Short mmCIF file of C-alpha atoms in Angstrom, two decimals:
data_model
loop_
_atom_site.label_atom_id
_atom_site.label_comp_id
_atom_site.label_asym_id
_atom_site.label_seq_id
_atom_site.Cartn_x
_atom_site.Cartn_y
_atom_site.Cartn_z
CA UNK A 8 -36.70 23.45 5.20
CA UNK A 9 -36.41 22.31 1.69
CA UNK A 10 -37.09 24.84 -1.14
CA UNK A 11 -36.87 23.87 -4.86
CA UNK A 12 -34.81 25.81 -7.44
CA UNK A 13 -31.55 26.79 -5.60
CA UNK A 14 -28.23 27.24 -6.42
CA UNK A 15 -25.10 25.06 -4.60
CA UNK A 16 -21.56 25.95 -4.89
CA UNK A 17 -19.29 23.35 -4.49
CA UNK A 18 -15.77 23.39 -3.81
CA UNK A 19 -13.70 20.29 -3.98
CA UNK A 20 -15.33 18.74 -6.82
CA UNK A 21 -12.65 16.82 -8.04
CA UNK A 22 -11.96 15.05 -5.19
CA UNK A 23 -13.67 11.58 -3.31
CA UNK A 24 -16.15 12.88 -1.50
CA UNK A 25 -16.47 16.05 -3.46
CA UNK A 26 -17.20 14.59 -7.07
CA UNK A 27 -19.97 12.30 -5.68
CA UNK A 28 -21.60 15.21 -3.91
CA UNK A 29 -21.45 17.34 -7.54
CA UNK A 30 -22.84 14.06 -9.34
CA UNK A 31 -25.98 14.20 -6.69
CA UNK A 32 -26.53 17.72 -6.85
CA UNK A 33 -26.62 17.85 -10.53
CA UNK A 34 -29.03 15.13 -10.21
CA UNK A 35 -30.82 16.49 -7.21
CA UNK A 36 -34.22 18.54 -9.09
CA UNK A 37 -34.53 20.67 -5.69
CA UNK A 38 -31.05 22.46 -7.56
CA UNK A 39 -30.86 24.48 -10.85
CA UNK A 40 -27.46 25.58 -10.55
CA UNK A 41 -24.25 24.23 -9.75
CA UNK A 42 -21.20 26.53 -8.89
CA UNK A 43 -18.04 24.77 -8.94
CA UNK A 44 -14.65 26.40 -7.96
CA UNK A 45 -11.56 24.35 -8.69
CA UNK A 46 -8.10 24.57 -9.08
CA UNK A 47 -8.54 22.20 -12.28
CA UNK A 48 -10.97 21.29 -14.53
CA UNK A 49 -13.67 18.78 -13.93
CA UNK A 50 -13.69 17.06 -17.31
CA UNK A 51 -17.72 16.67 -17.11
CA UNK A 52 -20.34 19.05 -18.95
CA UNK A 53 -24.08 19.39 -17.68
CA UNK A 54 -26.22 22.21 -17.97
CA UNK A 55 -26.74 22.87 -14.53
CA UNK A 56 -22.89 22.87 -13.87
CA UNK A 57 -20.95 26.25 -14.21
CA UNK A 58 -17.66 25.90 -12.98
CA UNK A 59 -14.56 29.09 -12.50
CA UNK A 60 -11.06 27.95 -12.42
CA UNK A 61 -8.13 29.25 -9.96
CA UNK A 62 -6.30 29.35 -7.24
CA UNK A 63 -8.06 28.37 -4.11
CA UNK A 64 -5.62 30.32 -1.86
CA UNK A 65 -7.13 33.09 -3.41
CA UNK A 66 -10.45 32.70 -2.86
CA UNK A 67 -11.20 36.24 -2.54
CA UNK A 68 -11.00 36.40 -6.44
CA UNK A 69 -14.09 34.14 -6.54
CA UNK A 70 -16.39 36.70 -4.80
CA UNK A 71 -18.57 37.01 -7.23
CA UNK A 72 -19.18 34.07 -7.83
CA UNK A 73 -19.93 33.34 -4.09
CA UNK A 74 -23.97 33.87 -4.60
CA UNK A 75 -25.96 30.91 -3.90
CA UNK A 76 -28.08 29.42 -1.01
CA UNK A 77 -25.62 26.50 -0.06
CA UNK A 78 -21.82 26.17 -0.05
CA UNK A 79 -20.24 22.71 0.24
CA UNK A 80 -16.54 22.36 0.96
CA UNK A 81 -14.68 19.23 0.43
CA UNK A 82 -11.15 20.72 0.20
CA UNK A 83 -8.97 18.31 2.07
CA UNK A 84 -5.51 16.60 1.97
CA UNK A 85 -3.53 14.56 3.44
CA UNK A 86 0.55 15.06 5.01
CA UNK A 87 1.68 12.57 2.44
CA UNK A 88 0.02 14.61 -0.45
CA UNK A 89 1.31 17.51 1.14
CA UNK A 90 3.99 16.88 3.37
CA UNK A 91 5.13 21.01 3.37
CA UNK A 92 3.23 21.61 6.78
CA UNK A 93 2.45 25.23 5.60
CA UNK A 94 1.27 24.32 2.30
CA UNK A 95 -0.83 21.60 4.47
CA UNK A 96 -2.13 24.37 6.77
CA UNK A 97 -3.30 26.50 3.80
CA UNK A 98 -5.73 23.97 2.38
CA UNK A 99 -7.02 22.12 5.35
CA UNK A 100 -7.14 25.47 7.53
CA UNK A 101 -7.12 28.43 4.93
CA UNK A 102 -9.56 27.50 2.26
CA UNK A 103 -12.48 26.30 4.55
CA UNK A 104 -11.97 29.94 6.34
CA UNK A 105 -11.75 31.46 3.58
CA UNK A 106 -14.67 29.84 1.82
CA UNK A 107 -16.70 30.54 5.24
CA UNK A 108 -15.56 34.12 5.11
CA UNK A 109 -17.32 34.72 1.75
CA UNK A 110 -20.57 32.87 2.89
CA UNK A 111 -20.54 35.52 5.29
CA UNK A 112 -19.64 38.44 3.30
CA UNK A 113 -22.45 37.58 0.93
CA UNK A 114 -25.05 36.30 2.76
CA UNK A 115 -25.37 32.71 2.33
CA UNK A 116 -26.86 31.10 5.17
CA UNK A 117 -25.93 27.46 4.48
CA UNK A 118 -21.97 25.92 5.01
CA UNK A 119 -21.41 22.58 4.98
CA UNK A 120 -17.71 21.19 5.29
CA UNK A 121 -15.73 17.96 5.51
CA UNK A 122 -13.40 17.73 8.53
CA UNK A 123 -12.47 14.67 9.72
CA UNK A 124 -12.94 12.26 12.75
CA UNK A 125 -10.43 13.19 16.01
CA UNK A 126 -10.38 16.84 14.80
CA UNK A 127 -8.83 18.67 17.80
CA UNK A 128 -7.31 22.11 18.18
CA UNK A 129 -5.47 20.84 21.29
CA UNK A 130 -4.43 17.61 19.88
CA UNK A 131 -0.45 17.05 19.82
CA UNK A 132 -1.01 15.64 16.11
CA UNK A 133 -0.49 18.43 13.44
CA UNK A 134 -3.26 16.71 11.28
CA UNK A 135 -5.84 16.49 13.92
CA UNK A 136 -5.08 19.92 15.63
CA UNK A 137 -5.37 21.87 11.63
CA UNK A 138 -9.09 20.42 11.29
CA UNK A 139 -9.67 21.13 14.66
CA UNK A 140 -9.06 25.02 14.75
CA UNK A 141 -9.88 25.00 11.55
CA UNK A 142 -13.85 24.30 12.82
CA UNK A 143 -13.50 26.87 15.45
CA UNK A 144 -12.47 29.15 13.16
CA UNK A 145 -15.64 28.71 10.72
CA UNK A 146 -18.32 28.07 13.53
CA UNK A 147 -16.43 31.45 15.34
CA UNK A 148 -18.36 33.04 12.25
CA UNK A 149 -21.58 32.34 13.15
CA UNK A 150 -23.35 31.30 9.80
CA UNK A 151 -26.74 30.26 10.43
CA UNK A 152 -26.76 27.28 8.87
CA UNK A 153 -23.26 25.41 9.63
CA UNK A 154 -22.53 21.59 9.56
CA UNK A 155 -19.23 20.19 9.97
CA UNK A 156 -19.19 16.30 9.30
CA UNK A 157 -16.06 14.05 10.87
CA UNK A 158 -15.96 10.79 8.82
CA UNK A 159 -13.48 8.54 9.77
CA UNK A 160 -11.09 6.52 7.20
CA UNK A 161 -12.97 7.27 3.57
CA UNK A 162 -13.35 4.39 1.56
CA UNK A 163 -13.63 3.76 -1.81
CA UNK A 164 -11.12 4.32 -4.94
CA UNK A 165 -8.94 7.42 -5.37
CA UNK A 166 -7.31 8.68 -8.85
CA UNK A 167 -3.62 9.05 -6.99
CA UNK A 168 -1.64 6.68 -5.59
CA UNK A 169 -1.77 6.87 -1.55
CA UNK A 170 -0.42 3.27 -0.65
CA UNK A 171 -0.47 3.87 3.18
CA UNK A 172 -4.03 5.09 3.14
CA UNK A 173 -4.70 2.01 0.86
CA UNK A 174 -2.72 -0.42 3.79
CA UNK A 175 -5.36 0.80 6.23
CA UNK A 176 -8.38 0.36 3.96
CA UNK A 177 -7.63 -3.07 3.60
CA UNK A 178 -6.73 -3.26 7.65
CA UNK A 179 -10.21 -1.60 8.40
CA UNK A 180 -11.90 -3.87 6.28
CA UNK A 181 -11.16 -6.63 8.27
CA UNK A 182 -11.13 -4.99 12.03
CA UNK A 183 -14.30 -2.67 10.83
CA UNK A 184 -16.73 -5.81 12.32
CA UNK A 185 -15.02 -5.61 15.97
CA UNK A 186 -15.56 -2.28 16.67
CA UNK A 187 -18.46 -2.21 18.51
CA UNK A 188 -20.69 0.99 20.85
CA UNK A 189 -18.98 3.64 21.24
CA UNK A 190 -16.34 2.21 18.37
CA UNK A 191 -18.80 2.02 15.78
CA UNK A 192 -17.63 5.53 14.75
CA UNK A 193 -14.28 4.89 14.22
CA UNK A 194 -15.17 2.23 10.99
CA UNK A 195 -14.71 3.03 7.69
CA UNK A 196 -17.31 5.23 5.88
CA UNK A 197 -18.17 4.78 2.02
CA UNK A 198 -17.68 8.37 0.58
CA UNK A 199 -21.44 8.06 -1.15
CA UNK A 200 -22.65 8.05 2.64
CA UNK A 201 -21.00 11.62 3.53
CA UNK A 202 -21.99 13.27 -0.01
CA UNK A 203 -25.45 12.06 0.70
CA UNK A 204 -25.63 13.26 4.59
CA UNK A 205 -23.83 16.68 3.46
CA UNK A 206 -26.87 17.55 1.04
CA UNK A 207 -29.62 15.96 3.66
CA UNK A 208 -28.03 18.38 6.64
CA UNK A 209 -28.54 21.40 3.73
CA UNK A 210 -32.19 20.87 3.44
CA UNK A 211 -33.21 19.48 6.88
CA UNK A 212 -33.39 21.31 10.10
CA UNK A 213 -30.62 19.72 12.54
CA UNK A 214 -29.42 20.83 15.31
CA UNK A 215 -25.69 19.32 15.67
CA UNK A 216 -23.00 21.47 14.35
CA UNK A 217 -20.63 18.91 14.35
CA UNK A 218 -21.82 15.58 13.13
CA UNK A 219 -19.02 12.12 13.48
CA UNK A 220 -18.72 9.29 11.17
CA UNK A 221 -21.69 6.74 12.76
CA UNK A 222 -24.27 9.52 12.54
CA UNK A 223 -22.76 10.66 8.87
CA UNK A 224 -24.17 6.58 8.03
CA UNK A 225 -27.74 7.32 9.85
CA UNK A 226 -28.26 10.59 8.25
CA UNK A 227 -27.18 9.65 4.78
CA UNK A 228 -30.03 6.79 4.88
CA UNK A 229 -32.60 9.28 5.33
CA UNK A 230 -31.19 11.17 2.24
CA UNK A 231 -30.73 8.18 -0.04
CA UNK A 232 -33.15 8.33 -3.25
#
């Protein structure tokens, strides 16, 4: 499945998740070029990285720079980041279509997208029912190659201040040990362990579509270097 010399666009790349993944692409040798869309700048230079500024609820205005054989999305946010409900919709729902939409209009064969653990189109929570239409939406497209990981509660340190995602960091720290079985998937996840699984499901044949937080763990330790 793996082929050397390819091209990953990456969108997200300021964020947790997302700047780890860009750090192990640029890294990665099977990868000579690095496409990554943000709204703001990255504040890194490498010269596999080439990286187009905008607005990501106008994706359509990135077309041509949609040409590559893998597209990773980690646009996400949370209701305290965004408490505007629409606003909320149009990153957590609109930009992962949208970013889907021109993987399909150009041919790329390869998605891979953050969602999160409990996603549910019929859930009563707004949060949970977004990311869960939001992945019928993309796999409604039919891209070959789609992977939607659900991690539970991310760890590790974020730039802004998010105090009540910070509470329940330190509350899953301690708990994390009693959830046992079926529970397991509901511990926290380190955000190196989803970056890593995200670019092992792009070169490996794998048959899930949708992929929660325990097997995001046992995936990303067949990917670590």
């Amino acid at each position: 499945m793996e082929k050397k010399e390819k091209t990953a666009i990456v969108l997200g790349a300021t964020g947790l998740v997302g700047g780890i993944l860009l750090d192990l692409l640029l890294k990665d040798e099977r990868y000579v070029k690095i496409v990554a869309i943000s709204r703001r700048k990255l504040g890194i230079q490498h010269p596999k990285l080439e990286t187009h500024l905008g607005d990501l609820f106008k994706l359509e205005n990135f077309s041509d720079h949609f040409h590559g054989d893998e597209v990773f999305c980690c646009v996400g946010s949370t209701q305290a980041k965004t408490p505007d409900l629409n606003t909320y919709r149009k990153v957590d729902y609109g930009i992962p279509i949208a970013t889907a939409q021109l993987c399909k209009q150009n041919g790329i064969k390869t998605i891979v997208i953050v969602s999160a653990l409990g996603a549910d189109p019929k859930s009563s929570l707004f949060y949970n029912r977004t990311k869960g239409e939001m992945e019928e939406a993309v796999l409604e497209l039919k891209i070959e190659k789609t992977h939607i990981v659900q991690p539970a509660l991310i760890g590790g340190h974020r730039d802004e201040k998010r105090p009540k995602e910070l509470f329940f960091k330190k509350v899953m720290g301690v708990l994390d040990f009693l959830l046992l079985g079926p529970l397991r998937k509901y511990r926290m996840i380190a955000p190196e362990d989803i970056a890593t699984a995200m670019i092992w499901l792009a070169n490996n044949r794998y048959e899930e579509e949708r992929i929660d937080s325990e097997t995001i763990k046992q995936l990303a330790k067949h990917g670590a270097p």
